PDB file of C-alpha atoms in Angstrom:
ATOM      1  CA  MET A  16     -17.314 -74.910 204.663  1.00  0.00           C
ATOM      2  CA  PRO A  17     -15.727 -71.482 205.183  1.00  0.00           C
ATOM      3  CA  TRP A  18     -17.682 -68.575 203.801  1.00  0.00           C
ATOM      4  CA  ARG A  19     -16.267 -66.146 201.317  1.00  0.00           C
ATOM      5  CA  ALA A  20     -15.799 -62.541 202.378  1.00  0.00           C
ATOM      6  CA  SER A  21     -18.115 -60.490 200.147  1.00  0.00           C
ATOM      7  CA  GLY A  22     -21.752 -59.566 200.741  1.00  0.00           C
ATOM      8  CA  SER A  23     -22.905 -61.113 197.458  1.00  0.00           C
ATOM      9  CA  SER A  24     -21.168 -64.398 198.246  1.00  0.00           C
ATOM     10  CA  ARG A  25     -22.665 -64.404 201.762  1.00  0.00           C
ATOM     11  CA  ARG A  26     -26.125 -63.989 200.236  1.00  0.00           C
ATOM     12  CA  ALA A  27     -25.419 -66.810 197.772  1.00  0.00           C
ATOM     13  CA  ASP A  28     -24.057 -69.029 200.547  1.00  0.00           C
ATOM     14  CA  ALA A  29     -27.186 -68.444 202.639  1.00  0.00           C
ATOM     15  CA  GLY A  30     -29.326 -69.594 199.729  1.00  0.00           C
ATOM     16  CA  GLU A  31     -27.198 -72.670 199.173  1.00  0.00           C
ATOM     17  CA  LEU A  32     -26.584 -73.723 202.784  1.00  0.00           C
ATOM     18  CA  GLN A  33     -29.866 -72.586 204.447  1.00  0.00           C
ATOM     19  CA  PRO A  34     -28.237 -71.773 207.821  1.00  0.00           C
ATOM     20  CA  ASP A  35     -30.262 -70.861 210.894  1.00  0.00           C
ATOM     21  CA  VAL A  36     -28.076 -67.829 211.625  1.00  0.00           C
ATOM     22  CA  VAL A  37     -25.663 -65.823 209.476  1.00  0.00           C
ATOM     23  CA  LEU A  38     -22.931 -63.760 211.152  1.00  0.00           C
ATOM     24  CA  MET A  39     -22.096 -60.952 208.768  1.00  0.00           C
ATOM     25  CA  ASP A  40     -19.719 -58.017 208.807  1.00  0.00           C
ATOM     26  CA  ILE A  41     -21.176 -54.638 207.884  1.00  0.00           C
ATOM     27  CA  ARG A  42     -18.177 -53.634 205.800  1.00  0.00           C
ATOM     28  CA  MET A  43     -17.330 -56.166 203.103  1.00  0.00           C
ATOM     29  CA  PRO A  44     -15.989 -55.783 199.579  1.00  0.00           C
ATOM     30  CA  GLY A  45     -18.523 -55.570 196.768  1.00  0.00           C
ATOM     31  CA  MET A  46     -21.956 -55.726 198.339  1.00  0.00           C
ATOM     32  CA  ASP A  47     -21.824 -54.570 201.962  1.00  0.00           C
ATOM     33  CA  GLY A  48     -23.385 -56.483 204.838  1.00  0.00           C
ATOM     34  CA  LEU A  49     -26.417 -54.188 205.030  1.00  0.00           C
ATOM     35  CA  GLU A  50     -27.413 -54.848 201.433  1.00  0.00           C
ATOM     36  CA  ALA A  51     -26.748 -58.581 201.834  1.00  0.00           C
ATOM     37  CA  ALA A  52     -28.965 -58.594 204.962  1.00  0.00           C
ATOM     38  CA  ARG A  53     -31.713 -56.740 203.049  1.00  0.00           C
ATOM     39  CA  ARG A  54     -31.580 -59.321 200.277  1.00  0.00           C
ATOM     40  CA  ILE A  55     -31.675 -62.226 202.704  1.00  0.00           C
ATOM     41  CA  ALA A  56     -34.667 -60.655 204.500  1.00  0.00           C
ATOM     42  CA  ALA A  57     -36.482 -60.065 201.191  1.00  0.00           C
ATOM     43  CA  ASP A  58     -35.990 -63.612 199.906  1.00  0.00           C
ATOM     44  CA  GLN A  59     -38.965 -65.811 200.854  1.00  0.00           C
ATOM     45  CA  GLN A  60     -36.791 -68.936 200.564  1.00  0.00           C
ATOM     46  CA  LEU A  61     -34.568 -67.501 203.313  1.00  0.00           C
ATOM     47  CA  ALA A  62     -37.392 -66.366 205.614  1.00  0.00           C
ATOM     48  CA  ALA A  63     -36.107 -68.515 208.492  1.00  0.00           C
ATOM     49  CA  VAL A  64     -32.495 -67.265 208.254  1.00  0.00           C
ATOM     50  CA  LYS A  65     -31.540 -64.829 211.029  1.00  0.00           C
ATOM     51  CA  VAL A  66     -28.778 -62.280 210.465  1.00  0.00           C
ATOM     52  CA  VAL A  67     -26.477 -61.024 213.213  1.00  0.00           C
ATOM     53  CA  MET A  68     -24.279 -58.127 212.128  1.00  0.00           C
ATOM     54  CA  LEU A  69     -20.717 -57.768 213.386  1.00  0.00           C
ATOM     55  CA  THR A  70     -18.610 -54.661 213.080  1.00  0.00           C
ATOM     56  CA  THR A  71     -15.641 -52.886 214.514  1.00  0.00           C
ATOM     57  CA  PHE A  72     -17.554 -49.639 214.195  1.00  0.00           C
ATOM     58  CA  ASP A  73     -20.589 -49.271 216.458  1.00  0.00           C
ATOM     59  CA  LEU A  74     -21.812 -46.173 214.624  1.00  0.00           C
ATOM     60  CA  ASP A  75     -25.504 -45.404 215.064  1.00  0.00           C
ATOM     61  CA  GLU A  76     -26.179 -45.334 211.322  1.00  0.00           C
ATOM     62  CA  TYR A  77     -24.813 -48.878 211.032  1.00  0.00           C
ATOM     63  CA  VAL A  78     -27.013 -50.072 213.884  1.00  0.00           C
ATOM     64  CA  TYR A  79     -30.166 -48.449 212.477  1.00  0.00           C
ATOM     65  CA  GLY A  80     -29.312 -49.632 208.990  1.00  0.00           C
ATOM     66  CA  ALA A  81     -28.748 -53.199 210.156  1.00  0.00           C
ATOM     67  CA  LEU A  82     -32.017 -53.366 212.089  1.00  0.00           C
ATOM     68  CA  ARG A  83     -33.971 -51.807 209.232  1.00  0.00           C
ATOM     69  CA  ALA A  84     -32.322 -54.248 206.817  1.00  0.00           C
ATOM     70  CA  GLY A  85     -33.728 -57.134 208.828  1.00  0.00           C
ATOM     71  CA  ALA A  86     -30.852 -58.062 211.132  1.00  0.00           C
ATOM     72  CA  THR A  87     -31.851 -59.819 214.330  1.00  0.00           C
ATOM     73  CA  GLY A  88     -28.796 -58.671 216.230  1.00  0.00           C
ATOM     74  CA  PHE A  89     -25.895 -56.295 216.179  1.00  0.00           C
ATOM     75  CA  LEU A  90     -22.590 -56.930 217.926  1.00  0.00           C
ATOM     76  CA  VAL A  91     -19.218 -55.273 217.965  1.00  0.00           C
ATOM     77  CA  LYS A  92     -16.258 -57.470 217.066  1.00  0.00           C
ATOM     78  CA  ASP A  93     -14.699 -57.265 220.515  1.00  0.00           C
ATOM     79  CA  THR A  94     -17.607 -59.350 221.851  1.00  0.00           C
ATOM     80  CA  GLU A  95     -16.325 -62.233 223.947  1.00  0.00           C
ATOM     81  CA  PRO A  96     -16.646 -65.714 222.352  1.00  0.00           C
ATOM     82  CA  ALA A  97     -19.172 -66.861 224.983  1.00  0.00           C
ATOM     83  CA  GLU A  98     -21.324 -63.778 224.287  1.00  0.00           C
ATOM     84  CA  LEU A  99     -21.088 -64.418 220.557  1.00  0.00           C
ATOM     85  CA  LEU A 100     -22.268 -68.004 221.038  1.00  0.00           C
ATOM     86  CA  HIS A 101     -25.112 -66.722 223.221  1.00  0.00           C
ATOM     87  CA  ALA A 102     -26.055 -64.206 220.491  1.00  0.00           C
ATOM     88  CA  VAL A 103     -26.244 -66.962 217.880  1.00  0.00           C
ATOM     89  CA  ARG A 104     -28.536 -68.991 220.148  1.00  0.00           C
ATOM     90  CA  VAL A 105     -30.707 -65.936 220.879  1.00  0.00           C
ATOM     91  CA  ALA A 106     -30.989 -65.142 217.164  1.00  0.00           C
ATOM     92  CA  ALA A 107     -31.802 -68.766 216.323  1.00  0.00           C
ATOM     93  CA  ARG A 108     -34.729 -68.564 218.792  1.00  0.00           C
ATOM     94  CA  GLY A 109     -35.988 -65.505 216.938  1.00  0.00           C
ATOM     95  CA  ASP A 110     -35.156 -63.014 219.667  1.00  0.00           C
ATOM     96  CA  ALA A 111     -33.198 -59.814 219.151  1.00  0.00           C
ATOM     97  CA  LEU A 112     -29.823 -59.059 220.653  1.00  0.00           C
ATOM     98  CA  ILE A 113     -27.801 -55.863 220.571  1.00  0.00           C
ATOM     99  CA  SER A 114     -24.507 -55.253 222.370  1.00  0.00           C
ATOM    100  CA  PRO A 115     -25.161 -53.559 225.751  1.00  0.00           C
ATOM    101  CA  SER A 116     -22.963 -50.564 224.900  1.00  0.00           C
ATOM    102  CA  ILE A 117     -24.933 -50.001 221.711  1.00  0.00           C
ATOM    103  CA  THR A 118     -28.263 -50.451 223.499  1.00  0.00           C
ATOM    104  CA  ARG A 119     -27.378 -47.695 225.975  1.00  0.00           C
ATOM    105  CA  ARG A 120     -26.524 -45.323 223.119  1.00  0.00           C
ATOM    106  CA  LEU A 121     -29.664 -46.187 221.159  1.00  0.00           C
ATOM    107  CA  ILE A 122     -31.853 -45.524 224.181  1.00  0.00           C
ATOM    108  CA  ALA A 123     -30.153 -42.183 224.749  1.00  0.00           C
ATOM    109  CA  GLU A 124     -30.626 -41.331 221.054  1.00  0.00           C
ATOM    110  CA  PHE A 125     -34.351 -42.155 221.128  1.00  0.00           C
ATOM    111  CA  ALA A 126     -34.764 -40.165 224.342  1.00  0.00           C
ATOM    112  CA  ASN A 127     -33.298 -37.054 222.707  1.00  0.00           C
ATOM    113  CA  ARG A 128     -35.326 -37.186 219.476  1.00  0.00           C
ATOM    114  CA  PRO A 129     -38.121 -34.678 218.938  1.00  0.00           C
ATOM    115  CA  ASP A 130     -41.635 -36.139 219.241  1.00  0.00           C
ATOM    116  CA  ASN A 131     -42.574 -35.539 215.603  1.00  0.00           C
ATOM    117  CA  THR A 132     -39.923 -37.700 213.936  1.00  0.00           C
ATOM    118  CA  ARG A 133     -42.240 -40.175 212.202  1.00  0.00           C
ATOM    119  CA  LYS A 134     -45.568 -40.034 210.389  1.00  0.00           C
ATOM    120  CA  PRO A 135     -48.236 -42.416 211.734  1.00  0.00           C
ATOM    121  CA  ASP A 136     -48.064 -45.927 210.345  1.00  0.00           C
ATOM    122  CA  ARG A 137     -51.440 -47.436 209.419  1.00  0.00           C
ATOM    123  CA  ARG A 138     -50.199 -50.915 210.309  1.00  0.00           C
ATOM    124  CA  LEU A 139     -50.266 -49.885 213.968  1.00  0.00           C
ATOM    125  CA  ASP A 140     -54.015 -49.251 213.686  1.00  0.00           C
ATOM    126  CA  ALA A 141     -54.508 -52.984 213.097  1.00  0.00           C
ATOM    127  CA  LEU A 142     -53.133 -53.827 216.555  1.00  0.00           C
ATOM    128  CA  THR A 143     -55.539 -54.547 219.392  1.00  0.00           C
ATOM    129  CA  GLY A 144     -55.037 -52.925 222.786  1.00  0.00           C
ATOM    130  CA  ARG A 145     -53.519 -56.140 224.132  1.00  0.00           C
ATOM    131  CA  GLU A 146     -51.182 -56.393 221.140  1.00  0.00           C
ATOM    132  CA  ARG A 147     -49.993 -52.837 221.756  1.00  0.00           C
ATOM    133  CA  GLU A 148     -49.316 -53.788 225.367  1.00  0.00           C
ATOM    134  CA  VAL A 149     -47.362 -56.861 224.245  1.00  0.00           C
ATOM    135  CA  MET A 150     -45.455 -54.738 221.711  1.00  0.00           C
ATOM    136  CA  GLN A 151     -44.392 -52.417 224.523  1.00  0.00           C
ATOM    137  CA  LEU A 152     -43.165 -55.399 226.532  1.00  0.00           C
ATOM    138  CA  ILE A 153     -41.226 -56.700 223.533  1.00  0.00           C
ATOM    139  CA  ALA A 154     -39.619 -53.258 223.243  1.00  0.00           C
ATOM    140  CA  ALA A 155     -38.711 -53.474 226.922  1.00  0.00           C
ATOM    141  CA  GLY A 156     -36.756 -56.653 226.133  1.00  0.00           C
ATOM    142  CA  ARG A 157     -39.170 -59.140 227.664  1.00  0.00           C
ATOM    143  CA  THR A 158     -39.148 -62.765 226.523  1.00  0.00           C
ATOM    144  CA  ASN A 159     -42.394 -64.591 225.740  1.00  0.00           C
ATOM    145  CA  ASP A 160     -42.299 -66.265 229.163  1.00  0.00           C
ATOM    146  CA  GLU A 161     -41.783 -62.902 230.894  1.00  0.00           C
ATOM    147  CA  ILE A 162     -44.627 -61.362 228.888  1.00  0.00           C
ATOM    148  CA  ALA A 163     -46.872 -64.274 229.871  1.00  0.00           C
ATOM    149  CA  ALA A 164     -46.012 -63.887 233.549  1.00  0.00           C
ATOM    150  CA  GLN A 165     -46.533 -60.121 233.528  1.00  0.00           C
ATOM    151  CA  LEU A 166     -49.874 -60.300 231.717  1.00  0.00           C
ATOM    152  CA  VAL A 167     -50.982 -63.449 233.573  1.00  0.00           C
ATOM    153  CA  VAL A 168     -51.547 -65.449 230.398  1.00  0.00           C
ATOM    154  CA  SER A 169     -50.072 -68.716 229.171  1.00  0.00           C
ATOM    155  CA  PRO A 170     -46.726 -68.701 227.353  1.00  0.00           C
ATOM    156  CA  LEU A 171     -48.553 -70.002 224.259  1.00  0.00           C
ATOM    157  CA  THR A 172     -50.931 -67.016 224.376  1.00  0.00           C
ATOM    158  CA  ALA A 173     -47.989 -64.624 224.686  1.00  0.00           C
ATOM    159  CA  LYS A 174     -46.269 -66.313 221.738  1.00  0.00           C
ATOM    160  CA  THR A 175     -49.482 -66.029 219.710  1.00  0.00           C
ATOM    161  CA  HIS A 176     -49.710 -62.302 220.464  1.00  0.00           C
ATOM    162  CA  VAL A 177     -46.083 -61.814 219.392  1.00  0.00           C
ATOM    163  CA  SER A 178     -46.661 -63.749 216.148  1.00  0.00           C
ATOM    164  CA  ARG A 179     -49.788 -61.745 215.333  1.00  0.00           C
ATOM    165  CA  ILE A 180     -47.995 -58.450 216.002  1.00  0.00           C
ATOM    166  CA  MET A 181     -45.155 -59.437 213.700  1.00  0.00           C
ATOM    167  CA  ALA A 182     -47.610 -60.506 210.979  1.00  0.00           C
ATOM    168  CA  LYS A 183     -49.695 -57.317 211.224  1.00  0.00           C
ATOM    169  CA  LEU A 184     -46.603 -55.108 211.141  1.00  0.00           C
ATOM    170  CA  GLY A 185     -44.840 -57.106 208.444  1.00  0.00           C
ATOM    171  CA  ALA A 186     -41.909 -57.503 210.841  1.00  0.00           C
ATOM    172  CA  ARG A 187     -39.386 -60.236 210.157  1.00  0.00           C
ATOM    173  CA  ASP A 188     -38.424 -60.596 213.806  1.00  0.00           C
ATOM    174  CA  ARG A 189     -38.665 -59.043 217.252  1.00  0.00           C
ATOM    175  CA  SER A 190     -35.896 -56.521 216.614  1.00  0.00           C
ATOM    176  CA  GLN A 191     -37.993 -54.860 213.921  1.00  0.00           C
ATOM    177  CA  VAL A 192     -40.929 -54.717 216.357  1.00  0.00           C
ATOM    178  CA  VAL A 193     -38.652 -52.981 218.887  1.00  0.00           C
ATOM    179  CA  VAL A 194     -37.472 -50.443 216.307  1.00  0.00           C
ATOM    180  CA  MET A 195     -41.071 -49.627 215.359  1.00  0.00           C
ATOM    181  CA  ALA A 196     -42.140 -49.294 218.990  1.00  0.00           C
ATOM    182  CA  TYR A 197     -39.452 -46.681 219.591  1.00  0.00           C
ATOM    183  CA  GLU A 198     -39.795 -44.936 216.238  1.00  0.00           C
ATOM    184  CA  TYR A 199     -43.521 -44.462 216.697  1.00  0.00           C
ATOM    185  CA  ARG A 200     -43.172 -43.438 220.334  1.00  0.00           C
ATOM    186  CA  MET A 201     -45.138 -46.369 221.717  1.00  0.00           C
ATOM    187  CA  VAL A 202     -42.418 -46.557 224.346  1.00  0.00           C
ATOM    188  CA  SER A 203     -39.693 -44.295 225.570  1.00  0.00           C
ATOM    189  CA  PRO A 204     -36.530 -45.093 227.493  1.00  0.00           C
ATOM    190  CA  GLY A 205     -37.217 -45.801 231.154  1.00  0.00           C
ATOM    191  CA  TRP A 206     -41.012 -46.134 230.755  1.00  0.00           C
ATOM    192  CA  LEU A 207     -40.945 -49.612 232.280  1.00  0.00           C
ATOM    193  CA  THR A 208     -38.607 -50.521 235.086  1.00  0.00           C
ATOM    194  CA  ASP A 209     -37.797 -54.011 236.320  1.00  0.00           C
TER     195      ASP A 209
END
C-alpha cells in the first residue's frame, strides 16, 4: 500500500500498518517529518517502529532535530539504493545510521563546541562505570559484537549493558545514546581510534 505524503498521514499509517521501519521525508505538507517522528516515538503502541529520515537538505538543524525526535537514522536522498536498503536493515536491528558526509560534519561540529554547552543530566548518574564505558563504545559506532570483543565479555552481556543504558537514559534507540554521549562530553571526536 503506498503511503500518503503528509506527516500526519505517515503517523496514522504507522499506527495502522505497524511497520518495522518508516522512511520519512523531513519536509512534508501539513505536519513535517520531525513532528511525525516525535509522535511516533512518543506513542507506546509504536515503540518498536524505527524512523529513518530522508532529505535533500543535510542541514545540521535537521539532523539534530531528527535525532532528538527519535529517528534512528538520517540519510540524504541521493543515497544509493543498496545503501538505503542497508539503512533499513540497520534500523530494523535497532542500530543507528547516519550518512557518512553528515557524520563527518557532526563530528566537526561537536569538536568545535565550547565545553559548557549542556547542564549535567541526572540520568547519567545512574550509569555504572562499565555502562559509561559501553556508552562511549556505542558513541564510537561499535556494534554489540564489537563491544563484547573489546571488553572481553559475551555478546549477550554487551547487549544487556546496551539495553540497561537505554532504559536508564530513557533512550528510544542507540542514536539517542550517541547524541547524549556527545552532548554531555562523554566522548569527543577522535577519542577512540580503530
